């Protein structure tokens, strides 16, 4: 950070300054960049596999939209998003969200953070917002990796939507960005769960593992037909509905439903994290 | 900082607020103006008969007491040429569906069945009929002259090979039921409901006959336009509807014209259905059945089927009763034989009885060889004296040992008695 930036930052209100420092800590870590690079590598792997497989991808097999890649390279990003949504993305988000409070506690820096006149609520909000920024960065890493891979390896032609209509490269890119937005929204609930788990412990690995395990458990429950009454309440339920953005006209219902659902999870686990963090004795 | 229990209050308040919101959302009903004898509502519905313009989302689910068969398990079967129709039918009956429907008069129709990460489309733009399946990237196209179209937008002379919509709208379904609501049915008016944000009257059709499994049929009719918004079929002794179909979203404005324009996407396999004028001489449109059976199969389960086979409209109108009997024989035929529509055959299925407890009998000759031995049938059917029974809360199918198929919305005992 240059000197002029630093002085600009010091003039801003406390929360914003804390947020800026939080972000710079997050994005100066090797771990963060390694995770983003790994996410960006998913579309690269998919693109290379499709490009160099002896025969084209069979229609109707493998991950959804795989056969679209050869028509429009941008669909590498779509396939990568669909492939990453169940595990890779929750994994990285779980690591970041689980680290928020427990990481500081584990390093023994939490009490110094609280010694500054920040307040616990403000710290909690700042930590959450920075993990949300990581969610967006993670989704964008997949999309960017997909776009670059697609542009290098494949033609950027007409893409076929789920409805059978075709769209050009510009609109495909727009849809891809929308999907990144959808995925970011999808991960907000998980981030809130991670924040709460993180406020429960001083061992960051525990909070990370708990968050990721919950994401997996929720998806398993979502696949059990016997529990269909529970499905609309699971935070993973709408994750794969991101394909609704590939219909013509776009079906916004699932986007709205998903946002509402995630908002509920943010409210619940935010409130739980607040209850926990403001009543807890910070010893480390 | 002290431990204060009040700091946990928000965490307790959030679930309470969510619960209240969830309950209030379900209870927010707007009551329609009260005309309201069943006759008035029926007249309102009839006045709507010229199909309006709308776009909406339809939700459909069946709860027939069949074992739940996840679509993943049926996935491979849906693609097989011999099992496709059956699997698609089972999938329709055991899993829920959401579809978007765009209608601008009878000539412009688009139906999109929204599966997870996939979609099945039906588009009708004037004389062009298309189906598209995103999983197989397969397109079917038929050109059907626009003359002779019925008031409900369906061409009565429509050949069996024409692409059909994979779902039926509540409108079409309600018309079928009402066409059958003769003297054997009590028509009453239930408490008004709200469907997709529209106030609606609820017509309740109760069969007088005691021999049927159908408890009642409830049809929600939009209070202003008379458009049917939802249909619930209740089986006797079952609290949840055995079949539920309703709009979850409805916009009565004309959909954008671009929605009805369709050109096959690049790379798709396009199957051209021959001209219906030459019908009768044609063979199966393609021997690679999956592309055809997949989009078509569900439509045969639709209540459209009875009108092909039944001599009159007094046949039991339920979606379920006839469907399997039609689906099985006509679509699961081995690809080498040209599938023949039941109506073209000399013998054909016969309907015994009238109204709700009617039973359809398909002679052994009309049931293709091998259909009764398919693994899906074998697994689901339970053996009884004289054959096997596919049983559900709304519909029973009796597969006799001598090869006949007897089906109806009646108890198994009635079917067995009919067989004798």
PDB file of N, CA, C and O in Angstrom, chain A residues 166-202:
ATOM      1  N   UNK A 166     -30.574 -19.824 -29.523  1.00  0.00           N
ATOM      2  CA  UNK A 166     -29.136 -19.581 -29.583  1.00  0.00           C
ATOM      3  C   UNK A 166     -28.846 -18.118 -29.274  1.00  0.00           C
ATOM      4  O   UNK A 166     -29.635 -17.240 -29.599  1.00  0.00           O
ATOM      5  N   UNK A 167     -27.715 -17.888 -28.645  1.00  0.00           N
ATOM      6  CA  UNK A 167     -27.299 -16.523 -28.336  1.00  0.00           C
ATOM      7  C   UNK A 167     -25.852 -16.342 -28.776  1.00  0.00           C
ATOM      8  O   UNK A 167     -25.098 -17.304 -28.892  1.00  0.00           O
ATOM      9  N   UNK A 168     -25.480 -15.103 -29.008  1.00  0.00           N
ATOM     10  CA  UNK A 168     -24.125 -14.795 -29.456  1.00  0.00           C
ATOM     11  C   UNK A 168     -23.155 -14.711 -28.303  1.00  0.00           C
ATOM     12  O   UNK A 168     -23.541 -14.830 -27.139  1.00  0.00           O
ATOM     13  N   UNK A 169     -21.857 -14.507 -28.617  1.00  0.00           N
ATOM     14  CA  UNK A 169     -20.822 -14.489 -27.571  1.00  0.00           C
ATOM     15  C   UNK A 169     -21.043 -13.394 -26.529  1.00  0.00           C
ATOM     16  O   UNK A 169     -20.834 -13.631 -25.341  1.00  0.00           O
ATOM     17  N   UNK A 170     -21.493 -12.198 -26.978  1.00  0.00           N
ATOM     18  CA  UNK A 170     -21.645 -11.103 -26.023  1.00  0.00           C
ATOM     19  C   UNK A 170     -22.688 -11.464 -24.971  1.00  0.00           C
ATOM     20  O   UNK A 170     -22.464 -11.315 -23.768  1.00  0.00           O
ATOM     21  N   UNK A 171     -23.826 -11.991 -25.440  1.00  0.00           N
ATOM     22  CA  UNK A 171     -24.863 -12.324 -24.478  1.00  0.00           C
ATOM     23  C   UNK A 171     -24.441 -13.505 -23.611  1.00  0.00           C
ATOM     24  O   UNK A 171     -24.783 -13.563 -22.427  1.00  0.00           O
ATOM     25  N   UNK A 172     -23.674 -14.436 -24.208  1.00  0.00           N
ATOM     26  CA  UNK A 172     -23.197 -15.558 -23.395  1.00  0.00           C
ATOM     27  C   UNK A 172     -22.361 -15.056 -22.236  1.00  0.00           C
ATOM     28  O   UNK A 172     -22.448 -15.558 -21.117  1.00  0.00           O
ATOM     29  N   UNK A 173     -21.518 -14.052 -22.536  1.00  0.00           N
ATOM     30  CA  UNK A 173     -20.662 -13.534 -21.465  1.00  0.00           C
ATOM     31  C   UNK A 173     -21.515 -12.867 -20.390  1.00  0.00           C
ATOM     32  O   UNK A 173     -21.264 -13.030 -19.201  1.00  0.00           O
ATOM     33  N   UNK A 174     -22.560 -12.155 -20.842  1.00  0.00           N
ATOM     34  CA  UNK A 174     -23.479 -11.547 -19.885  1.00  0.00           C
ATOM     35  C   UNK A 174     -24.110 -12.589 -18.986  1.00  0.00           C
ATOM     36  O   UNK A 174     -24.168 -12.447 -17.763  1.00  0.00           O
ATOM     37  N   UNK A 175     -24.571 -13.683 -19.612  1.00  0.00           N
ATOM     38  CA  UNK A 175     -25.202 -14.763 -18.836  1.00  0.00           C
ATOM     39  C   UNK A 175     -24.204 -15.374 -17.860  1.00  0.00           C
ATOM     40  O   UNK A 175     -24.546 -15.742 -16.741  1.00  0.00           O
ATOM     41  N   UNK A 176     -22.948 -15.492 -18.329  1.00  0.00           N
ATOM     42  CA  UNK A 176     -21.914 -16.088 -17.492  1.00  0.00           C
ATOM     43  C   UNK A 176     -21.701 -15.244 -16.239  1.00  0.00           C
ATOM     44  O   UNK A 176     -21.607 -15.772 -15.121  1.00  0.00           O
ATOM     45  N   UNK A 177     -21.673 -13.917 -16.442  1.00  0.00           N
ATOM     46  CA  UNK A 177     -21.507 -13.029 -15.290  1.00  0.00           C
ATOM     47  C   UNK A 177     -22.712 -13.129 -14.353  1.00  0.00           C
ATOM     48  O   UNK A 177     -22.561 -13.136 -13.132  1.00  0.00           O
ATOM     49  N   UNK A 178     -23.915 -13.239 -14.940  1.00  0.00           N
ATOM     50  CA  UNK A 178     -25.116 -13.412 -14.120  1.00  0.00           C
ATOM     51  C   UNK A 178     -25.006 -14.673 -13.275  1.00  0.00           C
ATOM     52  O   UNK A 178     -25.360 -14.698 -12.097  1.00  0.00           O
ATOM     53  N   UNK A 179     -24.490 -15.738 -13.902  1.00  0.00           N
ATOM     54  CA  UNK A 179     -24.348 -16.995 -13.178  1.00  0.00           C
ATOM     55  C   UNK A 179     -23.344 -16.848 -12.053  1.00  0.00           C
ATOM     56  O   UNK A 179     -23.528 -17.404 -10.967  1.00  0.00           O
ATOM     57  N   UNK A 180     -22.277 -16.082 -12.310  1.00  0.00           N
ATOM     58  CA  UNK A 180     -21.314 -15.835 -11.239  1.00  0.00           C
ATOM     59  C   UNK A 180     -22.008 -15.118 -10.082  1.00  0.00           C
ATOM     60  O   UNK A 180     -21.789 -15.436  -8.907  1.00  0.00           O
ATOM     61  N   UNK A 181     -22.889 -14.168 -10.430  1.00  0.00           N
ATOM     62  CA  UNK A 181     -23.653 -13.474  -9.404  1.00  0.00           C
ATOM     63  C   UNK A 181     -24.537 -14.438  -8.632  1.00  0.00           C
ATOM     64  O   UNK A 181     -24.627 -14.382  -7.405  1.00  0.00           O
ATOM     65  N   UNK A 182     -25.166 -15.347  -9.364  1.00  0.00           N
ATOM     66  CA  UNK A 182     -26.048 -16.327  -8.724  1.00  0.00           C
ATOM     67  C   UNK A 182     -25.262 -17.187  -7.740  1.00  0.00           C
ATOM     68  O   UNK A 182     -25.702 -17.438  -6.613  1.00  0.00           O
ATOM     69  N   UNK A 183     -24.089 -17.639  -8.199  1.00  0.00           N
ATOM     70  CA  UNK A 183     -23.272 -18.498  -7.346  1.00  0.00           C
ATOM     71  C   UNK A 183     -22.825 -17.731  -6.099  1.00  0.00           C
ATOM     72  O   UNK A 183     -22.828 -18.262  -4.987  1.00  0.00           O
ATOM     73  N   UNK A 184     -22.467 -16.454  -6.285  1.00  0.00           N
ATOM     74  CA  UNK A 184     -22.068 -15.646  -5.129  1.00  0.00           C
ATOM     75  C   UNK A 184     -23.201 -15.569  -4.113  1.00  0.00           C
ATOM     76  O   UNK A 184     -22.995 -15.800  -2.921  1.00  0.00           O
ATOM     77  N   UNK A 185     -24.404 -15.287  -4.611  1.00  0.00           N
ATOM     78  CA  UNK A 185     -25.564 -15.223  -3.711  1.00  0.00           C
ATOM     79  C   UNK A 185     -25.770 -16.573  -3.022  1.00  0.00           C
ATOM     80  O   UNK A 185     -26.041 -16.653  -1.822  1.00  0.00           O
ATOM     81  N   UNK A 186     -25.596 -17.660  -3.790  1.00  0.00           N
ATOM     82  CA  UNK A 186     -25.782 -18.999  -3.239  1.00  0.00           C
ATOM     83  C   UNK A 186     -24.867 -19.267  -2.053  1.00  0.00           C
ATOM     84  O   UNK A 186     -25.208 -20.028  -1.155  1.00  0.00           O
ATOM     85  N   UNK A 187     -23.677 -18.643  -2.083  1.00  0.00           N
ATOM     86  CA  UNK A 187     -22.685 -18.958  -1.060  1.00  0.00           C
ATOM     87  C   UNK A 187     -22.822 -18.066   0.173  1.00  0.00           C
ATOM     88  O   UNK A 187     -22.122 -18.277   1.178  1.00  0.00           O
ATOM     89  N   UNK A 188     -23.729 -17.084   0.134  1.00  0.00           N
ATOM     90  CA  UNK A 188     -23.853 -16.164   1.265  1.00  0.00           C
ATOM     91  C   UNK A 188     -24.293 -16.884   2.536  1.00  0.00           C
ATOM     92  O   UNK A 188     -23.774 -16.615   3.621  1.00  0.00           O
ATOM     93  N   UNK A 189     -25.252 -17.797   2.388  1.00  0.00           N
ATOM     94  CA  UNK A 189     -25.732 -18.525   3.556  1.00  0.00           C
ATOM     95  C   UNK A 189     -24.623 -19.349   4.179  1.00  0.00           C
ATOM     96  O   UNK A 189     -24.450 -19.375   5.404  1.00  0.00           O
ATOM     97  N   UNK A 190     -23.855 -20.016   3.317  1.00  0.00           N
ATOM     98  CA  UNK A 190     -22.749 -20.831   3.803  1.00  0.00           C
ATOM     99  C   UNK A 190     -21.722 -19.969   4.531  1.00  0.00           C
ATOM    100  O   UNK A 190     -21.180 -20.368   5.569  1.00  0.00           O
ATOM    101  N   UNK A 191     -21.469 -18.767   4.012  1.00  0.00           N
ATOM    102  CA  UNK A 191     -20.534 -17.860   4.675  1.00  0.00           C
ATOM    103  C   UNK A 191     -21.017 -17.523   6.084  1.00  0.00           C
ATOM    104  O   UNK A 191     -20.221 -17.463   7.023  1.00  0.00           O
ATOM    105  N   UNK A 192     -22.332 -17.281   6.205  1.00  0.00           N
ATOM    106  CA  UNK A 192     -22.886 -16.951   7.521  1.00  0.00           C
ATOM    107  C   UNK A 192     -22.729 -18.124   8.475  1.00  0.00           C
ATOM    108  O   UNK A 192     -22.387 -17.948   9.656  1.00  0.00           O
ATOM    109  N   UNK A 193     -22.957 -19.325   7.956  1.00  0.00           N
ATOM    110  CA  UNK A 193     -22.779 -20.517   8.782  1.00  0.00           C
ATOM    111  C   UNK A 193     -21.317 -20.616   9.215  1.00  0.00           C
ATOM    112  O   UNK A 193     -21.010 -20.907  10.375  1.00  0.00           O
ATOM    113  N   UNK A 194     -20.409 -20.348   8.284  1.00  0.00           N
ATOM    114  CA  UNK A 194     -18.979 -20.382   8.591  1.00  0.00           C
ATOM    115  C   UNK A 194     -18.610 -19.369   9.657  1.00  0.00           C
ATOM    116  O   UNK A 194     -17.822 -19.657  10.565  1.00  0.00           O
ATOM    117  N   UNK A 195     -19.212 -18.186   9.565  1.00  0.00           N
ATOM    118  CA  UNK A 195     -18.938 -17.140  10.549  1.00  0.00           C
ATOM    119  C   UNK A 195     -19.359 -17.596  11.945  1.00  0.00           C
ATOM    120  O   UNK A 195     -18.625 -17.417  12.928  1.00  0.00           O
ATOM    121  N   UNK A 196     -20.538 -18.199  12.010  1.00  0.00           N
ATOM    122  CA  UNK A 196     -21.024 -18.674  13.307  1.00  0.00           C
ATOM    123  C   UNK A 196     -20.122 -19.786  13.841  1.00  0.00           C
ATOM    124  O   UNK A 196     -19.701 -19.758  15.005  1.00  0.00           O
ATOM    125  N   UNK A 197     -19.799 -20.744  12.957  1.00  0.00           N
ATOM    126  CA  UNK A 197     -18.916 -21.836  13.385  1.00  0.00           C
ATOM    127  C   UNK A 197     -17.591 -21.264  13.872  1.00  0.00           C
ATOM    128  O   UNK A 197     -17.013 -21.733  14.862  1.00  0.00           O
ATOM    129  N   UNK A 198     -17.140 -20.227  13.205  1.00  0.00           N
ATOM    130  CA  UNK A 198     -15.853 -19.643  13.545  1.00  0.00           C
ATOM    131  C   UNK A 198     -15.887 -18.947  14.903  1.00  0.00           C
ATOM    132  O   UNK A 198     -14.882 -18.898  15.617  1.00  0.00           O
ATOM    133  N   UNK A 199     -17.061 -18.411  15.258  1.00  0.00           N
ATOM    134  CA  UNK A 199     -17.154 -17.734  16.553  1.00  0.00           C
ATOM    135  C   UNK A 199     -17.264 -18.730  17.701  1.00  0.00           C
ATOM    136  O   UNK A 199     -17.193 -18.354  18.863  1.00  0.00           O
ATOM    137  N   UNK A 200     -17.454 -20.014  17.355  1.00  0.00           N
ATOM    138  CA  UNK A 200     -17.642 -21.030  18.393  1.00  0.00           C
ATOM    139  C   UNK A 200     -16.321 -21.553  18.939  1.00  0.00           C
ATOM    140  O   UNK A 200     -16.287 -22.150  20.004  1.00  0.00           O
ATOM    141  N   UNK A 201     -15.254 -21.397  18.188  1.00  0.00           N
ATOM    142  CA  UNK A 201     -14.038 -22.120  18.529  1.00  0.00           C
ATOM    143  C   UNK A 201     -12.806 -21.228  18.355  1.00  0.00           C
ATOM    144  O   UNK A 201     -12.885 -20.164  17.745  1.00  0.00           O
ATOM    145  N   UNK A 202     -11.700 -21.671  18.877  1.00  0.00           N
ATOM    146  CA  UNK A 202     -10.447 -20.973  18.621  1.00  0.00           C
ATOM    147  C   UNK A 202      -9.569 -21.784  17.683  1.00  0.00           C
ATOM    148  O   UNK A 202      -8.436 -21.419  17.413  1.00  0.00           O
TER     149      UNK A 202
END
